Short mmCIF file of C-alpha atoms in Angstrom, two decimals:
data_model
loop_
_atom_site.label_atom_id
_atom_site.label_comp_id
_atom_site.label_asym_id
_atom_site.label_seq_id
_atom_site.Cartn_x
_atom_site.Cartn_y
_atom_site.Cartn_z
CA UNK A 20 -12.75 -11.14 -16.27
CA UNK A 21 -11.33 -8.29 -18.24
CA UNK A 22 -8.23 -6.13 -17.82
CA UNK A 23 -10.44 -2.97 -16.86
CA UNK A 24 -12.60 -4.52 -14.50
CA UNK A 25 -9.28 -6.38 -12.79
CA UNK A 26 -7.57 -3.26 -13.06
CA UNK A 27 -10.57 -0.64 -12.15
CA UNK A 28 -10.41 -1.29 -8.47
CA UNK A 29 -6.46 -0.13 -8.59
CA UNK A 30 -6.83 3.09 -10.03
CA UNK A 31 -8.15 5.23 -7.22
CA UNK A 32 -4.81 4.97 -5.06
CA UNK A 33 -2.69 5.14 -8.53
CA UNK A 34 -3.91 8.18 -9.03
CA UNK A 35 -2.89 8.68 -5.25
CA UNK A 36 0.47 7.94 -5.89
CA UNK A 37 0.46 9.51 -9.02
CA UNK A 38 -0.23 13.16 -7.69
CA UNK A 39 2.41 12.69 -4.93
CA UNK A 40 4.80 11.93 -7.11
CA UNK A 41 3.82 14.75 -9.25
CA UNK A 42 2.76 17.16 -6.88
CA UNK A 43 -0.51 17.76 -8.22
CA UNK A 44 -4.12 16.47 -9.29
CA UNK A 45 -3.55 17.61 -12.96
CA UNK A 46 -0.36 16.27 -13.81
CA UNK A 47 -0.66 13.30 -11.60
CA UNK A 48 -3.62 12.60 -13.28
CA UNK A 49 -1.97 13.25 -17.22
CA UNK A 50 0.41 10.60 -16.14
CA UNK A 51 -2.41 8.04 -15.13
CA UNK A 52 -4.98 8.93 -18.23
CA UNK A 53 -1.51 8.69 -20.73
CA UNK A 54 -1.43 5.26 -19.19
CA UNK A 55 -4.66 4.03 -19.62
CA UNK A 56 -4.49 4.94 -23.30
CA UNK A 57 -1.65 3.39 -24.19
CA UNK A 58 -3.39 0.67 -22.74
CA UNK A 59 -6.87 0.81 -24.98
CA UNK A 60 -4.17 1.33 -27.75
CA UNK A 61 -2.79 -1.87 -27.25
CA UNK A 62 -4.03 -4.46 -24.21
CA UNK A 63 -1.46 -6.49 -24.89
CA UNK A 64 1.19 -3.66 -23.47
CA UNK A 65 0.06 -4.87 -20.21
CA UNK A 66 2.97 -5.73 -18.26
CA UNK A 67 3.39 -9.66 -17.04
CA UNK A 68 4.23 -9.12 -13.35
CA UNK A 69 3.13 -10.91 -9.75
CA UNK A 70 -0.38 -9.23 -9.79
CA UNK A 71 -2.70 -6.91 -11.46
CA UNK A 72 -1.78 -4.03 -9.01
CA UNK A 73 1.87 -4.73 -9.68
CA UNK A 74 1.64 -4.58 -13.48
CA UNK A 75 -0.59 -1.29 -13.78
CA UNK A 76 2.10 0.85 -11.41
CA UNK A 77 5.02 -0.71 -13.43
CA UNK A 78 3.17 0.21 -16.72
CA UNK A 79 2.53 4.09 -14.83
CA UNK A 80 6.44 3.91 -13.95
CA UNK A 81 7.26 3.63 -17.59
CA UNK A 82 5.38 6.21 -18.91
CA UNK A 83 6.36 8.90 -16.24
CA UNK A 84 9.65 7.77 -17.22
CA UNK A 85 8.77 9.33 -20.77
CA UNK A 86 8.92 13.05 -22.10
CA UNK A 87 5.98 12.45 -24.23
CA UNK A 88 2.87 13.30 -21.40
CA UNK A 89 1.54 16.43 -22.55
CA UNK A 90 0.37 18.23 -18.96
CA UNK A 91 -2.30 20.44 -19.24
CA UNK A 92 -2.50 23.61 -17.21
CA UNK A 93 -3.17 22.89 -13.81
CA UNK A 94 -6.47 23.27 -12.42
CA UNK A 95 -5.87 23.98 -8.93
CA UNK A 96 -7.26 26.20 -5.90
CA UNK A 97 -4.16 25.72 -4.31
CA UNK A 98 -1.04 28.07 -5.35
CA UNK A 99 1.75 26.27 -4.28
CA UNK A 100 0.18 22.82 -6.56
CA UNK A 101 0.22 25.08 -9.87
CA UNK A 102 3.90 25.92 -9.10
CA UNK A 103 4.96 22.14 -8.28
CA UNK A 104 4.05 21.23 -11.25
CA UNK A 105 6.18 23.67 -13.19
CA UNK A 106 8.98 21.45 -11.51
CA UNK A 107 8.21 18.05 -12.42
CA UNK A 108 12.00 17.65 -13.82
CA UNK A 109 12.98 17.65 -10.04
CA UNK A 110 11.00 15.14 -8.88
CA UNK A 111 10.99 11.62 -11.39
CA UNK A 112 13.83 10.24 -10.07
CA UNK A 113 14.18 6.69 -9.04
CA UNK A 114 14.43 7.42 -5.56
CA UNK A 115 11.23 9.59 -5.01
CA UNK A 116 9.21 6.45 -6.65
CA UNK A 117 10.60 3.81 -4.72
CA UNK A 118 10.12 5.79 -1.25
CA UNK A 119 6.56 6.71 -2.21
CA UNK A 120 5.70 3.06 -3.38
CA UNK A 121 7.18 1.54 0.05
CA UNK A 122 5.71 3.99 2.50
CA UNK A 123 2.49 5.47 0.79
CA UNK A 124 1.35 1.95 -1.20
CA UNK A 125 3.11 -0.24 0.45
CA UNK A 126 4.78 -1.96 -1.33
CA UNK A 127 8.04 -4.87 -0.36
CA UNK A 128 11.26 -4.18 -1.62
CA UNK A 129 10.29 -7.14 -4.16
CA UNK A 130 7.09 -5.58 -5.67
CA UNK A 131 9.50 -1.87 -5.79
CA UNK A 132 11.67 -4.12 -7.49
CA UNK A 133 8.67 -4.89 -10.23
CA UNK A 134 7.54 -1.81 -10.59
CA UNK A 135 10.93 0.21 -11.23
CA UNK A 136 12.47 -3.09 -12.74
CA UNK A 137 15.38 -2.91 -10.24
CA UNK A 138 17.47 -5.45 -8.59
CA UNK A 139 16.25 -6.02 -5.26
CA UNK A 140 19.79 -4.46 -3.53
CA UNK A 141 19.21 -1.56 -6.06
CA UNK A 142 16.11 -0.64 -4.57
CA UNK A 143 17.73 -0.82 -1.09
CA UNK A 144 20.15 1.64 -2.07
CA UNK A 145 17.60 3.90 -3.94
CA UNK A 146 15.49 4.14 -0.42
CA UNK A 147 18.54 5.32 1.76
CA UNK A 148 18.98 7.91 -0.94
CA UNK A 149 15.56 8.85 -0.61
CA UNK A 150 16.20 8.43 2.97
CA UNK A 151 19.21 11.21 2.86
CA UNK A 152 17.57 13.99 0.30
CA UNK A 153 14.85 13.72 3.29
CA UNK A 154 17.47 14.12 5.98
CA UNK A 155 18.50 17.10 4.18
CA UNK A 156 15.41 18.82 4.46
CA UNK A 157 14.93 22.26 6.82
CA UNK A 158 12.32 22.31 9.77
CA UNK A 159 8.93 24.14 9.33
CA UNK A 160 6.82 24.86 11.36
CA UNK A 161 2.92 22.84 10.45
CA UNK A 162 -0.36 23.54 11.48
CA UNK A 163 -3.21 20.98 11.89
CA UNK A 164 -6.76 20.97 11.59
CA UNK A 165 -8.13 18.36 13.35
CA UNK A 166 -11.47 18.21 15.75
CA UNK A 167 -10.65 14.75 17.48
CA UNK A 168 -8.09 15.25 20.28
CA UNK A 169 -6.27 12.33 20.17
CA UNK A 170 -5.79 11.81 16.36
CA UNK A 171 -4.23 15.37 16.71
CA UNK A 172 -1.86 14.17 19.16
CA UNK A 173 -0.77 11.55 17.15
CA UNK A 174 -0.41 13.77 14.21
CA UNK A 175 1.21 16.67 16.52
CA UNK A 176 4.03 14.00 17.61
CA UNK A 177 4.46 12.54 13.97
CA UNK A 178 5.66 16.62 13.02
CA UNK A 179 7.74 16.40 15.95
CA UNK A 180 9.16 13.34 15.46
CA UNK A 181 10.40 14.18 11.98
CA UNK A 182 12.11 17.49 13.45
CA UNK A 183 8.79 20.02 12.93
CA UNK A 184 7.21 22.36 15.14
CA UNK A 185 3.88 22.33 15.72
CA UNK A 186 2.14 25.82 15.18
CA UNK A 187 -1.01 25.13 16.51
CA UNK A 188 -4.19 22.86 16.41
CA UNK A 189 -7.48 24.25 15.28
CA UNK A 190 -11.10 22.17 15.29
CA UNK A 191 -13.03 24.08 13.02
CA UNK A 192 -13.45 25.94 10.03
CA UNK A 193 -13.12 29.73 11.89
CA UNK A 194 -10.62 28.57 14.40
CA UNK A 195 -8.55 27.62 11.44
CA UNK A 196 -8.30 30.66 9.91
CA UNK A 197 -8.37 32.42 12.57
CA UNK A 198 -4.80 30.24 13.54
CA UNK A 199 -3.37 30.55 10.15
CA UNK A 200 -3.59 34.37 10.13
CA UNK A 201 -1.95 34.45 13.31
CA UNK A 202 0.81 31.78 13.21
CA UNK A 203 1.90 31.92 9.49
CA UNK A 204 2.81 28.12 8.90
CA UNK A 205 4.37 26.50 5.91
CA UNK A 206 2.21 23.49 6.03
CA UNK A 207 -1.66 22.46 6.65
CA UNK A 208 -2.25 19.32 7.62
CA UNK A 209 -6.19 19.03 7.42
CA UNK A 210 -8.81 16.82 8.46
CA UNK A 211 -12.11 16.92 5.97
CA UNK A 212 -14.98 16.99 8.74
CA UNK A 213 -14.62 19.39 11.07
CA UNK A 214 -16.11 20.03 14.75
CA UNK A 215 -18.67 22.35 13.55
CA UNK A 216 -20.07 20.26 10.80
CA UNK A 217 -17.97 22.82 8.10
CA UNK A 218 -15.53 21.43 5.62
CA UNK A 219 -12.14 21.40 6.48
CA UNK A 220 -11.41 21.80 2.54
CA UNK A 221 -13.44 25.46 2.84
CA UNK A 222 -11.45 26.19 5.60
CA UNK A 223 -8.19 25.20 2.92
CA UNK A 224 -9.23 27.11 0.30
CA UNK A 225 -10.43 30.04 2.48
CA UNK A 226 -6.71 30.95 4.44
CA UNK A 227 -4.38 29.27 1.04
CA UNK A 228 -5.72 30.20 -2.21
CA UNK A 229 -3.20 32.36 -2.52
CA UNK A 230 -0.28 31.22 -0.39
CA UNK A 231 2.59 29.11 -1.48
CA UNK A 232 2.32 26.54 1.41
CA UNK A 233 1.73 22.53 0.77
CA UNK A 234 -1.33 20.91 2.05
CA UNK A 235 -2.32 17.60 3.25
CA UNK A 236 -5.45 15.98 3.87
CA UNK A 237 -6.84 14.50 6.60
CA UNK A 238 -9.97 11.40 5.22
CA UNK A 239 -11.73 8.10 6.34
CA UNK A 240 -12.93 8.06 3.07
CA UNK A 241 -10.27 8.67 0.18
CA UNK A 242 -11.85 7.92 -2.88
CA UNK A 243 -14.46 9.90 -2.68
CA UNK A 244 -11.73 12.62 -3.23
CA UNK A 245 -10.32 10.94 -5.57
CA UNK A 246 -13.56 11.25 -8.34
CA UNK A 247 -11.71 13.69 -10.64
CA UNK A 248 -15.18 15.98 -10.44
CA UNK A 249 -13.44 18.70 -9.10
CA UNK A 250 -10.32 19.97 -7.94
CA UNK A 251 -8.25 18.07 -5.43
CA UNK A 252 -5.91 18.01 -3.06
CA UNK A 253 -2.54 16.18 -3.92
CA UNK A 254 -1.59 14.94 -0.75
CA UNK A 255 -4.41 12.33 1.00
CA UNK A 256 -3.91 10.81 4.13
CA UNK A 257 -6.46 7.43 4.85
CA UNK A 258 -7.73 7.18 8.08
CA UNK A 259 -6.65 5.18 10.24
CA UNK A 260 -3.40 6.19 8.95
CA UNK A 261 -0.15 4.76 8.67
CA UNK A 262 2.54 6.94 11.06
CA UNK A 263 5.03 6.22 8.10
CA UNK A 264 2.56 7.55 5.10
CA UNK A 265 1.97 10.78 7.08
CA UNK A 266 5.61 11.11 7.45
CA UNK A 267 6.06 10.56 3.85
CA UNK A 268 3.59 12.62 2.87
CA UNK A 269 5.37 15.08 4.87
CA UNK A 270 8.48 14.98 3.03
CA UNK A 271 7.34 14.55 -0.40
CA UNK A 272 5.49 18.29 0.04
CA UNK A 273 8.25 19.71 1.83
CA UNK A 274 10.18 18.43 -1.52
CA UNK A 275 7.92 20.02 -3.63
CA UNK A 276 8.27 23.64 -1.79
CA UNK A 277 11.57 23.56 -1.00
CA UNK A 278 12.77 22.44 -4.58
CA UNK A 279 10.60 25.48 -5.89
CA UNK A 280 11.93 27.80 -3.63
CA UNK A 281 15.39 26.75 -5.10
CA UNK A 282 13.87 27.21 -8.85
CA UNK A 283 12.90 30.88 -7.41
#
């Protein structure tokens, strides 16, 4: 078999990784085409680790580690994505990767260990740092677009549970914007299909395109986001989803805003 076709099946939730660790499509994507050619430069750059999956984020980690990426200007409907990725100096530390690759990939402390070539205690202490720049964060207040009832009372009680207010729920494309205009929230989380058959990305790009508010998506089926075709969203949430990725997710956007607001 040959390293693309072991590797090919890896690269869709890379690239996941890769844009929320970024905080976009376009730079998380630089980072993940910069590392798949340095490896059609030279296979043999391929890193020996305890699997395939293993060896292609450690290989990413290394490269985002570099200066060299050349990021292109970001292609984005979404304001507050352009500006995150004018801050990408605030957000490649250690700590960011290791939380992301526990509770968005999934990875054990062992395999974070691989990837970041840390001692196993090392990456302990580099996920209760993570742990405290989180702690740190303000409240906001979040409003979710969701049609089925009780996936958006899961979600509502994830926000809660991490300190957030709920601003409201909406179940279509018109109730959502309707709900944005009159609530004002600092964060969407949104489900793709919505109630009445319209796309909850419409619904995005019709109440954000110009607001500098973080976004994260809501889908059963993540790769067919994840195509590079067209613009994207940088935050995806699988369905049935993981309480801890959402909360991640969570975080790593509020990071993103609130680091920007600080650059402001």
């Amino acid at each position: 078999m040959t390293l693309s076709t072991r590797i090919a099946g890896h690269l869709p939730l890379l690239r996941r990784y890769a844009r929320a660790v970024t905080g976009s499509q376009t730079s998380g994507d630089a980072y993940v085409a910069a590392t798949l050619e340095a490896l059609i430069a030279d296979v043999g750059a391929f890193p020996t680790a305890s699997s395939d999956r293993i060896a292609l984020f450690k290989m990413f980690a290394g490269i985002f580690a570099s200066s060299d990426v050349k990021i292109p200007e970001v292609n984005s409907p979404f304001a507050w994505e352009k500006k995150a990725a004018q801050n990408l100096s605030n957000v490649g530390t250690a700590a960011r990767q290791a939380f992301l690759l526990a509770s968005l990939e999934n990875f054990t402390a062992d395999e974070i260990g691989e990837v970041l070539d840390r001692e196993k205690s090392e990456v302990g202490d580099l996920l209760d740092e993570a742990s405290s720049q989180i702690a740190e964060q303000v409240t906001t207040e979040i409003m979710i677009i969701e049609d089925e009832p009780l996936i958006a009372m899961d979600i509502e009680a994830m926000v809660e549970d991490l300190g957030h207010t709920v601003s409201g729920i909406a179940r279509t494309h018109s109730e959502a914007v309707e709900l944005f205009n009159r609530t004002s929230p600092k964060m969407v989380l949104a489900d793709i299909q919505l109630a009445d058959g319209s796309s909850g990305i419409d619904a995005v790009n019709d109440i954000l395109k110009t607001a500098d508010i973080p976004v994260i998506f809501i889908t059963a089926f993540p790769e067919k986001l994840l195509t590079g075709e067209r613009p994207e969203p940088a935050f995806l949430v699988t369905k049935p989803f993981d309480p801890q990725m959402v909360k991640a997710l969570i975080s790593q956007a509020l990071f993103f805003n609130e680091s920007e607001s600080e650059v402001a």
